[in-house]
């Protein structure tokens, strides 16, 4: 059963207030390219007067033809031509021909300029969207409501391309309307009043249905995201294996069909009502036109107007009616587009909570004493349970610290707090005796190299996959090769057909996919690209066998001399090489010490170690 049509989210006053978005939109267009913006406006200004000029020349042609008929030249073409009686008519025809050619040329020019300007504006807005998204907090991206806003904003960067042409076209039509209206007012002023009365109902109806269409799209943002997700899951190289083995294609297809059919049903109802009411309201405009046409014809029969006047007035009224309908409908559509722009600009208005203070200081080099977690507590937005609570410990400069604990113990959250991807809800984190919030955010993160367990697999070359770890050294091949060697990814890259220049991943042509373990070694090499004072490995070796993980961690410890390092792993045989081990449980620090000290305590660590060790016996 189709969903009920949504109620309009805005009344008429609120819809008009959305027009405030047009001013910043126009400023951005101007900022995109001033020469092209001026060219588009100038060409349209010329085009605005062509319709009235063409129609008036047509009137003169008809009047001249009637005049020549009165002279009896209809059967004497050549004598009339030689006598010069047709000169005026030929001149008028040549002018109308030139106007027709000019109108076509200017139309093509404005389309050309608008296409280039729209493309540049779309690209500039997309860049701005990515730049702003980069400033937002990690917590923002984990919020479903913000994901909806981001999805709507992303669609607006592409969906507003024709708003530019629409706005400039509206301005052109306004000038044309003024020129036609001036002619009508000179003959019969009340015709303008008749036209306005006939068109206003159609405008109100169009505005109402545009608002309903926006409300439907706004209401269905989460479902649209689900549709896109299902489309990707059902036809993606990343999911193809499981989709085939578990025969998930029918499941995804049925769910996609249900959601898409439901959304289609809502759109169909709205489109049907819009078509019905649009037809009825447009009929009022048609009725107004024919009343005016009858009046003009009667005045012509009475001798008040010439045949040319009849043609000019009837054509002017018809064109004026069409233009006003287009203007009112276009204004309603612009108002609707302004609502969509609100989605884009509301996203740009979101501000990050985690940012550098104006007087932020650089991270000390080298770090002298290290980090202190002072009664730190953190809870994710909307969660009832605290991810971390009452956490206090020290991470000394140059120390290799291991974090262990069962899933959900808070290990990854601790690392994110250390990198200031989150700020604590309680307590504070100190670096060399000063709160992390006092340090410049970019400098802090530049001094921390992190590889998370859910690292990104970039479908770029092997060199670029490593180079993104230090973007300003992306073209330093020697540094990339050293990082690959440290991360034990050099053997993986040597086996690729094009070595470091090989695109990895199956998304693009000629790409070579890697195994999970190979991808992880590339990701670890990425961390070594950064000459960071603090190195963090958050379970990045899950796809490696026990021997390979041990070798990675052993290499990591060797290369961590004079650096502060944090290891997270579920394999206790690997973390025992750390200088100190922290045991987390339900967001709290349960125990701390070396491997030997923790085993002697016979607590959770010893229990989990023996449980895991028994699986290898």
Coordinates of C-alpha atoms in Angstrom, one line a residue:
X1 CA 0.0 0.0 0.0
X2 CA 1.5 3.4 -1.0
X3 CA 2.4 5.7 1.9
X4 CA 0.3 8.8 2.5
X5 CA 1.5 12.0 1.0
X6 CA 3.5 14.0 3.5
X7 CA 2.2 17.2 4.8
X8 CA 4.0 20.2 3.5
X9 CA 6.8 21.0 5.9
X10 CA 6.5 24.8 5.3
X11 CA 3.8 27.3 5.0
X12 CA 3.8 29.9 2.2
X13 CA 5.7 32.5 4.3
X14 CA 8.4 29.9 5.2
X15 CA 8.7 28.9 1.5
X16 CA 9.3 32.5 0.5
X17 CA 11.8 32.9 3.3
X18 CA 13.8 30.1 1.8
X19 CA 14.5 32.5 -1.1
X20 CA 17.2 34.0 1.2
X21 CA 19.4 31.2 -0.1
X22 CA 19.4 32.7 -3.6
X23 CA 21.6 35.6 -2.7
X24 CA 24.6 33.4 -1.4
X25 CA 23.9 31.1 -4.4
X26 CA 24.3 34.0 -6.8
X27 CA 27.5 35.2 -5.0
X28 CA 29.0 31.8 -5.4
X29 CA 28.2 31.8 -9.1
X30 CA 29.8 35.2 -9.4
X31 CA 32.8 34.0 -7.5
X32 CA 33.1 30.9 -9.7
X33 CA 33.7 32.9 -12.9
X34 CA 33.0 36.6 -13.3
X35 CA 33.6 36.7 -17.1
X36 CA 31.2 33.8 -17.8
X37 CA 28.6 35.2 -15.4
X38 CA 28.7 38.6 -17.2
X39 CA 28.6 36.9 -20.6
X40 CA 25.5 34.9 -19.6
X41 CA 23.8 38.0 -18.3
X42 CA 24.7 40.2 -21.3
X43 CA 23.5 37.6 -23.9
X44 CA 20.2 37.2 -22.0
X45 CA 19.7 40.9 -21.9
X46 CA 19.9 41.1 -25.7
X47 CA 17.7 38.0 -26.1
X48 CA 15.0 39.6 -23.8
X49 CA 14.1 42.2 -26.4
X50 CA 14.1 39.9 -29.4
X51 CA 10.6 38.5 -29.0
X52 CA 8.9 41.9 -28.9
X53 CA 11.1 43.1 -31.7
X54 CA 10.2 40.1 -33.8
X55 CA 6.5 40.4 -33.1
X56 CA 6.5 44.1 -33.9
X57 CA 8.4 43.5 -37.2
X58 CA 5.8 40.9 -38.0
X59 CA 3.0 43.4 -37.4
X60 CA 4.7 45.8 -39.8
X61 CA 5.1 43.1 -42.4
X62 CA 1.3 42.3 -42.2
X63 CA 0.4 46.0 -42.4
X64 CA 2.7 46.5 -45.3
X65 CA 1.2 43.4 -47.1
X66 CA -2.3 44.7 -46.6
X67 CA -1.2 48.1 -47.9
X68 CA 0.3 46.5 -51.0
X69 CA -2.9 44.6 -51.6
X70 CA -4.8 47.9 -51.6
X71 CA -2.4 49.1 -54.3
X72 CA -3.3 46.0 -56.4
X73 CA 0.2 44.6 -56.8
X74 CA -0.8 41.0 -56.1
X75 CA -0.7 40.0 -59.7
X76 CA 2.1 42.4 -60.8
X77 CA 5.1 41.2 -58.9
X78 CA 7.9 42.2 -61.3
X79 CA 6.6 45.6 -62.2
X80 CA 6.1 46.3 -58.5
X81 CA 9.6 45.1 -57.8
X82 CA 11.1 47.3 -60.5
X83 CA 9.0 50.2 -59.3
X84 CA 10.5 49.8 -55.8
X85 CA 7.1 49.2 -54.2
X86 CA 8.3 46.0 -52.5
X87 CA 11.5 47.5 -51.0
X88 CA 10.0 48.3 -47.6
X89 CA 8.4 44.8 -47.4
X90 CA 11.7 43.1 -48.4
X91 CA 13.6 45.2 -45.8
X92 CA 11.2 44.1 -43.1
X93 CA 11.5 40.5 -44.1
X94 CA 15.3 40.7 -44.0
X95 CA 15.1 42.3 -40.5
X96 CA 12.9 39.5 -39.3
X97 CA 15.2 36.9 -40.8
X98 CA 18.2 38.5 -39.1
X99 CA 16.3 38.5 -35.8
X100 CA 15.5 34.8 -36.2
X101 CA 19.2 33.9 -37.0
X102 CA 20.3 36.1 -34.1
X103 CA 17.9 34.5 -31.6
X104 CA 19.1 31.0 -32.6
X105 CA 22.8 32.1 -32.3
X106 CA 22.3 33.8 -28.9
X107 CA 20.3 30.8 -27.7
X108 CA 23.2 28.5 -28.5
X109 CA 25.7 30.9 -27.0
X110 CA 23.9 31.2 -23.7
X111 CA 23.5 27.4 -23.5
X112 CA 27.3 27.0 -24.1
X113 CA 28.2 29.6 -21.4
X114 CA 25.7 28.2 -18.9
X115 CA 27.0 24.6 -19.4
X116 CA 30.5 25.7 -18.7
X117 CA 29.5 27.9 -15.7
X118 CA 27.3 25.2 -14.3
X119 CA 30.0 22.7 -14.5
X120 CA 32.5 25.0 -12.8
X121 CA 30.0 25.8 -10.1
X122 CA 29.2 22.1 -9.5
X123 CA 32.9 21.3 -9.2
X124 CA 33.6 24.2 -6.9
X125 CA 30.6 23.3 -4.6
X126 CA 31.7 19.7 -4.5
X127 CA 35.2 20.7 -3.4
X128 CA 33.7 23.0 -0.8
X129 CA 31.5 20.1 0.4
X130 CA 34.6 17.8 0.8
X131 CA 36.6 20.5 2.5
X132 CA 33.8 21.2 5.0
X133 CA 33.2 17.5 5.6
X134 CA 36.9 17.2 6.4
X135 CA 36.6 19.8 9.2
X136 CA 33.7 17.9 11.0
X137 CA 34.2 15.7 14.0
X138 CA 34.3 11.9 13.7
X139 CA 31.3 11.8 16.0
X140 CA 29.4 13.8 13.4
X141 CA 29.9 11.2 10.8
X142 CA 28.7 8.5 13.1
X143 CA 25.4 10.4 13.5
X144 CA 22.5 9.1 11.3
X145 CA 20.9 12.5 11.1
X146 CA 24.1 14.1 9.8
X147 CA 24.5 11.3 7.3
X148 CA 21.0 12.2 6.0
X149 CA 22.1 15.9 5.8
X150 CA 25.3 14.9 4.0
X151 CA 23.4 12.8 1.5
X152 CA 21.0 15.6 0.7
X153 CA 23.9 18.1 0.5
X154 CA 25.8 15.8 -1.8
X155 CA 22.8 15.5 -4.1
X156 CA 22.4 19.2 -4.2
X157 CA 25.9 19.8 -5.5
X158 CA 24.7 17.9 -8.7
X159 CA 21.0 18.7 -8.6
X160 CA 21.3 22.5 -8.7
X161 CA 23.1 22.8 -12.0
X162 CA 19.9 24.0 -13.9
X163 CA 19.0 26.5 -11.1
X164 CA 21.6 28.8 -12.6
X165 CA 20.0 28.8 -16.0
X166 CA 16.6 29.0 -14.4
X167 CA 17.4 32.1 -12.4
X168 CA 19.0 33.9 -15.3
X169 CA 16.2 32.8 -17.6
X170 CA 13.7 34.2 -15.1
X171 CA 15.5 37.6 -15.2
X172 CA 15.4 37.5 -19.0
X173 CA 11.7 36.7 -19.1
X174 CA 11.0 39.5 -16.7
X175 CA 12.5 42.0 -19.1
X176 CA 10.6 40.4 -22.0
X177 CA 7.3 40.6 -20.0
X178 CA 7.9 44.3 -19.3
X179 CA 8.4 44.9 -23.0
X180 CA 5.2 43.0 -24.0
X181 CA 3.2 44.6 -21.1
X182 CA 4.1 48.1 -22.3
X183 CA 2.6 47.3 -25.7
X184 CA -0.6 45.9 -24.2
X185 CA -1.0 48.7 -21.7
X186 CA -1.0 51.2 -24.6
X187 CA -4.0 49.5 -26.2
X188 CA -6.1 47.9 -23.3
X189 CA -4.8 48.2 -19.7
X190 CA -7.5 46.0 -18.3
X191 CA -6.2 43.0 -20.3
X192 CA -3.3 42.8 -17.8
X193 CA -5.6 42.6 -14.9
X194 CA -7.5 39.8 -16.6
X195 CA -4.3 38.0 -17.2
X196 CA -3.2 38.3 -13.6
X197 CA -6.5 37.0 -12.2
X198 CA -6.4 34.0 -14.5
X199 CA -2.8 33.0 -13.7
X200 CA -2.6 33.4 -9.9
X201 CA -4.5 30.2 -9.1
X202 CA -2.1 28.2 -11.3
X203 CA 0.9 29.7 -9.5
X204 CA -0.5 28.9 -6.0
X205 CA -1.2 25.3 -7.1
X206 CA 2.3 24.9 -8.6
X207 CA 3.9 26.3 -5.5
X208 CA 1.9 23.9 -3.3
X209 CA 2.9 20.8 -5.2
X210 CA 6.5 21.8 -5.3
X211 CA 6.5 22.1 -1.5
X212 CA 4.9 18.6 -1.3
X213 CA 7.5 17.2 -3.6
X214 CA 10.3 18.6 -1.4
X215 CA 8.6 17.2 1.7
X216 CA 8.4 13.8 0.1
X217 CA 12.1 13.8 -0.8
X218 CA 13.1 15.1 2.6
X219 CA 11.0 12.5 4.4
X220 CA 12.5 9.7 2.3
X221 CA 16.2 10.6 2.8
X222 CA 16.9 7.6 5.0
X223 CA 15.1 5.3 2.6
X224 CA 17.1 6.8 -0.3
X225 CA 20.3 6.0 1.5
X226 CA 19.0 2.4 2.0
X227 CA 18.3 2.1 -1.7
X228 CA 21.8 3.3 -2.6
X229 CA 23.3 0.9 0.0
X230 CA 21.2 -2.1 -1.4
X231 CA 22.2 -1.1 -4.9
X232 CA 25.9 -1.2 -4.0
X233 CA 25.6 -4.4 -1.9
X234 CA 23.8 -6.2 -4.7
X235 CA 26.3 -5.3 -7.4
X236 CA 29.8 -4.7 -5.9
X237 CA 33.1 -6.6 -6.2
X238 CA 33.5 -6.2 -2.4
X239 CA 30.4 -8.2 -1.7
X240 CA 30.2 -10.5 -4.7
X241 CA 31.7 -13.6 -2.9
X242 CA 29.2 -13.6 0.0
X243 CA 26.3 -12.6 -2.2
X244 CA 26.9 -15.7 -4.3
X245 CA 27.7 -18.1 -1.5
X246 CA 24.8 -17.1 0.7
X247 CA 22.5 -16.5 -2.4
X248 CA 21.8 -13.0 -1.1
X249 CA 20.9 -11.5 -4.4
X250 CA 17.2 -12.3 -4.0
X251 CA 17.2 -10.9 -0.5
X252 CA 18.7 -7.6 -1.6
X253 CA 16.6 -7.4 -4.8
X254 CA 13.3 -8.0 -2.9
X255 CA 14.2 -5.4 -0.3
X256 CA 15.2 -2.9 -3.0
X257 CA 12.0 -3.6 -4.9
X258 CA 9.9 -3.1 -1.8
X259 CA 11.5 0.3 -1.0
X260 CA 11.6 1.5 -4.5
X261 CA 8.0 0.5 -5.3
X262 CA 6.8 2.2 -2.1
X263 CA 8.6 5.4 -3.0
X264 CA 7.4 5.2 -6.6
X265 CA 3.8 4.8 -5.3
X266 CA 4.1 8.0 -3.3
X267 CA 5.6 9.8 -6.3
X268 CA 2.8 8.5 -8.6
X269 CA 0.1 9.8 -6.3
X270 CA 1.7 13.2 -6.0
X271 CA 2.3 13.4 -9.8
X272 CA -1.3 12.4 -10.5
X273 CA -2.8 15.1 -8.2
X274 CA -0.3 17.6 -9.6
X275 CA -1.4 16.8 -13.2
X276 CA -5.1 17.0 -12.4
X277 CA -5.0 20.2 -10.5
X278 CA -2.5 21.7 -12.9
X279 CA -4.8 21.0 -15.9
X280 CA -7.8 22.6 -14.1
X281 CA -5.9 25.7 -13.0
X282 CA -4.2 26.1 -16.4
X283 CA -7.6 26.1 -18.0
X284 CA -8.3 29.4 -16.3
X285 CA -5.3 31.0 -18.1
X286 CA -6.6 29.6 -21.4
X287 CA -10.1 31.1 -20.7
X288 CA -8.5 34.5 -20.0
X289 CA -6.6 34.4 -23.2
X290 CA -9.6 33.7 -25.4
X291 CA -11.7 36.4 -23.6
X292 CA -8.9 38.8 -24.5
X293 CA -8.6 37.5 -28.0
X294 CA -12.3 37.9 -28.6
X295 CA -12.1 41.5 -27.3
X296 CA -9.2 42.3 -29.6
X297 CA -11.0 40.7 -32.6
X298 CA -14.1 42.8 -31.9
X299 CA -12.1 46.0 -31.7
X300 CA -10.5 45.1 -35.1
X301 CA -13.8 44.5 -36.7
X302 CA -15.1 47.8 -35.4
X303 CA -12.1 49.5 -37.1
X304 CA -10.1 50.5 -34.0
X305 CA -7.2 48.2 -34.8
X306 CA -5.5 47.2 -38.0
X307 CA -4.9 43.6 -39.1
X308 CA -1.3 44.1 -38.0
X309 CA -2.4 45.4 -34.7
X310 CA -4.7 42.4 -34.3
X311 CA -1.8 40.1 -34.9
X312 CA 0.6 42.0 -32.7
X313 CA -1.9 42.3 -29.8
X314 CA -3.1 38.7 -30.0
X315 CA 0.5 37.5 -30.3
X316 CA 1.7 39.7 -27.5
X317 CA -1.1 38.6 -25.2
X318 CA -0.4 34.9 -26.0
X319 CA 3.3 35.3 -25.5
X320 CA 2.7 37.4 -22.4
X321 CA 0.4 34.7 -21.0
X322 CA 3.0 32.0 -21.7
X323 CA 5.8 34.1 -20.2
X324 CA 3.8 34.9 -17.1
X325 CA 2.9 31.2 -16.7
X326 CA 6.5 30.3 -17.1
X327 CA 7.6 33.1 -14.7
X328 CA 5.1 32.1 -12.0
X329 CA 5.8 28.4 -12.5
X330 CA 9.5 29.1 -12.6
X331 CA 9.3 31.3 -9.5
X332 CA 7.6 28.5 -7.7
X333 CA 10.3 26.1 -8.9
X334 CA 13.0 28.5 -7.9
X335 CA 11.4 28.7 -4.4
X336 CA 11.4 24.9 -4.4
X337 CA 15.0 24.8 -5.5
X338 CA 15.8 27.3 -2.7
X339 CA 14.4 24.7 -0.2
X340 CA 16.9 22.2 -1.6
X341 CA 19.6 24.8 -1.3
X342 CA 18.7 25.0 2.3
X343 CA 19.8 21.4 2.6
X344 CA 23.2 22.3 1.2
X345 CA 23.7 25.5 3.2
X346 CA 22.5 23.9 6.5
X347 CA 25.2 21.3 6.0
X348 CA 27.8 24.1 5.6
X349 CA 26.5 25.7 8.8
X350 CA 27.4 22.6 10.9
X351 CA 30.5 23.5 12.9
X352 CA 33.0 21.1 14.4
X353 CA 33.3 21.0 18.2
X354 CA 36.8 19.6 18.1
X355 CA 39.1 22.3 16.7
X356 CA 42.2 24.3 17.6
X357 CA 42.0 27.2 19.9
X358 CA 43.2 30.6 18.5
X359 CA 46.2 30.5 20.8
X360 CA 47.0 26.8 20.3
X361 CA 50.6 25.7 20.8
X362 CA 52.7 23.2 18.8
X363 CA 53.4 19.7 20.1
X364 CA 56.7 19.5 21.9
X365 CA 59.5 17.9 20.0
X366 CA 60.6 15.7 21.4
X367 CA 57.8 14.6 23.8
X368 CA 59.4 14.6 27.2
X369 CA 57.2 13.0 29.8
X370 CA 54.3 11.6 27.8
X371 CA 50.5 11.3 28.2
X372 CA 48.4 11.3 31.3
X373 CA 44.7 10.1 31.3
X374 CA 43.2 11.8 34.3
X375 CA 39.8 10.3 35.3
X376 CA 38.7 10.2 31.7
X377 CA 35.2 9.3 30.8
X378 CA 33.5 9.1 27.3
X379 CA 30.1 8.1 26.1
X380 CA 29.0 7.9 22.5
X381 CA 26.1 10.2 21.4
X382 CA 22.8 8.5 22.3
X383 CA 24.4 5.6 24.1
X384 CA 23.3 4.8 27.7
X385 CA 26.5 2.9 28.5
X386 CA 29.8 4.7 29.0
X387 CA 32.5 3.5 26.6
X388 CA 35.2 4.6 29.1
X389 CA 34.7 5.8 32.7
X390 CA 37.1 6.8 35.5
X391 CA 40.1 5.9 33.4
X392 CA 43.5 7.0 34.8
X393 CA 47.0 5.9 33.7
X394 CA 50.2 7.3 32.2
X395 CA 51.8 6.6 28.8
X396 CA 55.4 7.5 29.2
X397 CA 57.5 9.0 26.4
X398 CA 59.4 6.3 24.6
X399 CA 57.3 3.5 26.1
X400 CA 55.6 0.6 24.2
X401 CA 52.2 0.2 25.7
X402 CA 49.8 -2.7 24.9
X403 CA 46.1 -2.6 25.4
X404 CA 44.2 -5.8 25.8
X405 CA 40.6 -6.7 26.6
X406 CA 37.5 -8.3 25.2
X407 CA 35.5 -6.7 22.5
X408 CA 33.7 -3.6 23.7
X409 CA 36.2 -3.0 26.5
X410 CA 37.0 0.5 25.1
X411 CA 40.5 0.0 23.5
X412 CA 39.7 1.7 20.2
X413 CA 37.8 4.5 21.9
X414 CA 40.9 5.1 24.1
X415 CA 43.1 5.4 20.9
X416 CA 40.6 7.8 19.3
X417 CA 40.7 10.0 22.4
X418 CA 44.5 10.0 22.3
X419 CA 44.4 11.2 18.7
X420 CA 41.7 13.7 19.7
X421 CA 39.2 12.3 17.2
X422 CA 36.9 12.6 20.3
X423 CA 37.2 14.8 23.4
X424 CA 36.4 13.3 26.8
X425 CA 33.0 13.9 28.4
X426 CA 34.7 13.7 31.8
X427 CA 38.3 14.3 33.0
X428 CA 41.2 15.3 30.8
X429 CA 44.1 14.0 28.8
X430 CA 47.5 15.7 29.3
X431 CA 50.6 15.8 27.1
X432 CA 53.7 16.9 28.8
X433 CA 51.5 18.4 31.6
X434 CA 49.2 20.4 29.3
X435 CA 45.7 19.5 28.2
X436 CA 45.5 18.1 24.6
X437 CA 43.0 20.9 23.8
X438 CA 45.8 23.4 24.2
X439 CA 47.8 22.0 21.2
X440 CA 47.2 22.8 17.6
X441 CA 45.0 20.0 16.2
X442 CA 46.7 19.5 12.9
X443 CA 50.1 19.4 14.6
X444 CA 48.9 16.9 17.2
X445 CA 47.6 14.5 14.5
X446 CA 50.7 15.0 12.4
X447 CA 52.7 13.6 15.4
X448 CA 50.5 10.5 15.7
X449 CA 50.6 7.7 13.2
X450 CA 47.5 5.4 13.5
X451 CA 46.4 2.3 11.6
X452 CA 43.0 1.1 12.7
X453 CA 41.6 -2.4 12.2
X454 CA 39.1 -1.0 9.7
X455 CA 41.8 0.7 7.6
X456 CA 40.8 2.1 4.2
X457 CA 41.7 0.2 1.1
X458 CA 42.5 3.0 -1.4
X459 CA 42.0 2.0 -5.1
X460 CA 45.2 3.8 -6.0
X461 CA 48.7 2.7 -6.9
X462 CA 50.7 0.8 -4.3
X463 CA 53.0 3.8 -3.9
X464 CA 50.0 6.1 -3.4
X465 CA 48.4 3.7 -0.9
X466 CA 51.5 4.1 1.3
X467 CA 52.1 7.7 0.4
X468 CA 48.7 8.9 1.8
X469 CA 50.2 8.3 5.2
X470 CA 52.2 11.5 4.7
X471 CA 50.4 13.4 2.0
X472 CA 53.1 16.1 1.6
X473 CA 55.6 13.3 0.9
X474 CA 53.4 11.5 -1.6
X475 CA 56.0 11.9 -4.4
X476 CA 59.0 11.0 -2.3
X477 CA 59.6 7.5 -3.7
X478 CA 62.6 6.8 -1.5
X479 CA 60.6 7.5 1.7
X480 CA 57.7 5.3 0.4
X481 CA 60.1 2.4 -0.3
X482 CA 61.6 2.8 3.2
X483 CA 58.1 2.7 4.7
X484 CA 57.2 -0.4 2.7
X485 CA 60.3 -2.1 4.0
X486 CA 59.5 -1.2 7.6
X487 CA 55.9 -2.4 7.2
X488 CA 57.1 -5.7 5.5
X489 CA 55.0 -4.7 2.4
X490 CA 58.0 -4.6 0.1
X491 CA 57.7 -8.3 -0.7
X492 CA 54.0 -7.8 -1.6
X493 CA 54.8 -4.9 -3.9
X494 CA 57.7 -6.8 -5.5
X495 CA 55.2 -9.4 -6.6
X496 CA 53.0 -6.9 -8.4
X497 CA 53.3 -6.6 -12.2
X498 CA 54.1 -2.9 -12.1
X499 CA 55.5 -2.8 -8.6
X500 CA 54.9 0.5 -6.8
X501 CA 53.1 1.8 -9.9
X502 CA 50.5 -1.0 -9.9
X503 CA 46.9 0.1 -9.1
X504 CA 45.6 -2.3 -6.4
X505 CA 42.0 -3.2 -5.9
X506 CA 39.5 -4.3 -8.5
X507 CA 37.5 -1.1 -8.8
X508 CA 39.4 0.1 -11.9
X509 CA 40.7 -1.5 -15.0
X510 CA 44.0 -3.3 -14.7
X511 CA 43.8 -3.2 -10.9
X512 CA 45.2 -6.1 -9.0
X513 CA 43.5 -7.2 -5.8
X514 CA 45.4 -8.3 -2.7
X515 CA 44.6 -10.7 0.0
X516 CA 43.5 -9.4 3.4
X517 CA 47.0 -9.9 4.9
X518 CA 48.7 -8.2 2.0
X519 CA 46.4 -5.2 2.3
X520 CA 47.2 -5.0 6.0
X521 CA 51.0 -4.9 5.3
X522 CA 50.4 -2.0 2.9
X523 CA 48.3 -0.2 5.6
X524 CA 51.0 -0.8 8.2
X525 CA 53.6 0.7 5.8
X526 CA 51.3 3.7 5.5
X527 CA 51.8 4.3 9.2
X528 CA 55.5 4.2 8.8
X529 CA 55.3 7.0 6.2
X530 CA 54.6 9.4 8.9
X531 CA 57.6 10.5 10.9
X532 CA 55.4 10.6 14.0
X533 CA 56.5 10.7 17.7
X534 CA 53.5 8.4 18.6
X535 CA 52.8 5.2 16.7
X536 CA 49.5 3.3 17.2
X537 CA 48.5 -0.1 15.8
X538 CA 44.9 -0.8 16.5
X539 CA 44.5 -4.5 15.6
X540 CA 45.7 -4.0 12.0
X541 CA 47.1 -7.6 11.8
X542 CA 43.8 -9.5 12.3
X543 CA 44.1 -11.1 8.8
X544 CA 47.7 -12.2 9.4
X545 CA 48.6 -15.6 10.9
X546 CA 50.2 -15.7 14.3
X547 CA 53.8 -15.9 13.0
X548 CA 53.3 -12.9 10.6
X549 CA 51.7 -10.9 13.3
X550 CA 54.6 -11.6 15.7
X551 CA 57.1 -10.6 13.0
X552 CA 55.2 -7.3 12.4
X553 CA 55.0 -6.5 16.1
X554 CA 58.7 -7.4 16.6
X555 CA 59.6 -5.1 13.7
X556 CA 57.3 -2.5 15.2
X557 CA 59.1 -2.7 18.6
X558 CA 62.5 -2.5 16.9
X559 CA 61.5 0.6 14.9
X560 CA 59.8 2.3 17.9
X561 CA 63.1 3.3 19.6
X562 CA 62.7 6.7 21.2
X563 CA 59.1 6.7 20.1
X564 CA 55.9 6.3 22.1
X565 CA 53.9 3.3 20.9
X566 CA 50.6 1.7 21.5
X567 CA 49.7 -1.8 20.4
X568 CA 46.2 -3.4 20.4
X569 CA 45.8 -7.0 19.7
X570 CA 43.8 -10.0 20.7
X571 CA 46.8 -12.3 20.4
X572 CA 48.5 -12.3 23.8
X573 CA 51.6 -13.9 22.5
X574 CA 52.3 -10.7 20.5
X575 CA 51.6 -8.1 23.2
X576 CA 53.9 -9.7 25.7
X577 CA 56.8 -7.9 24.1
X578 CA 55.4 -4.5 25.2
X579 CA 57.0 -2.6 28.1
X580 CA 53.7 -2.5 29.9
X581 CA 50.2 -3.9 29.3
X582 CA 46.9 -2.3 30.3
X583 CA 43.9 -4.6 30.8
X584 CA 40.6 -2.9 30.0
X585 CA 37.2 -4.3 31.0
X586 CA 33.8 -2.6 30.4
X587 CA 35.5 0.8 29.9
X588 CA 37.6 0.7 33.1
X589 CA 41.3 -0.1 33.8
X590 CA 41.3 -3.4 35.5
X591 CA 45.1 -4.1 35.7
X592 CA 48.4 -2.9 34.6
X593 CA 51.9 -4.4 34.4
X594 CA 54.3 -6.5 32.4
X595 CA 53.3 -9.9 31.1
X596 CA 55.0 -11.6 34.0
X597 CA 53.4 -9.3 36.5
X598 CA 49.9 -9.8 35.1
X599 CA 50.3 -13.6 34.9
X600 CA 51.4 -13.6 38.6
X601 CA 48.2 -11.7 39.5
X602 CA 46.0 -14.6 38.2
X603 CA 43.4 -12.1 37.0
X604 CA 41.5 -11.6 33.8
X605 CA 44.8 -11.3 31.7
X606 CA 46.1 -14.6 33.0
X607 CA 42.7 -16.3 32.4
X608 CA 42.5 -15.0 28.8
X609 CA 46.1 -15.8 28.1
X610 CA 45.7 -19.4 29.3
X611 CA 42.4 -19.8 27.4
X612 CA 44.1 -18.6 24.2
X613 CA 47.2 -20.6 24.7
X614 CA 45.2 -23.8 25.2
X615 CA 44.0 -23.5 21.7
X616 CA 47.6 -23.9 20.4
X617 CA 48.4 -27.0 22.5

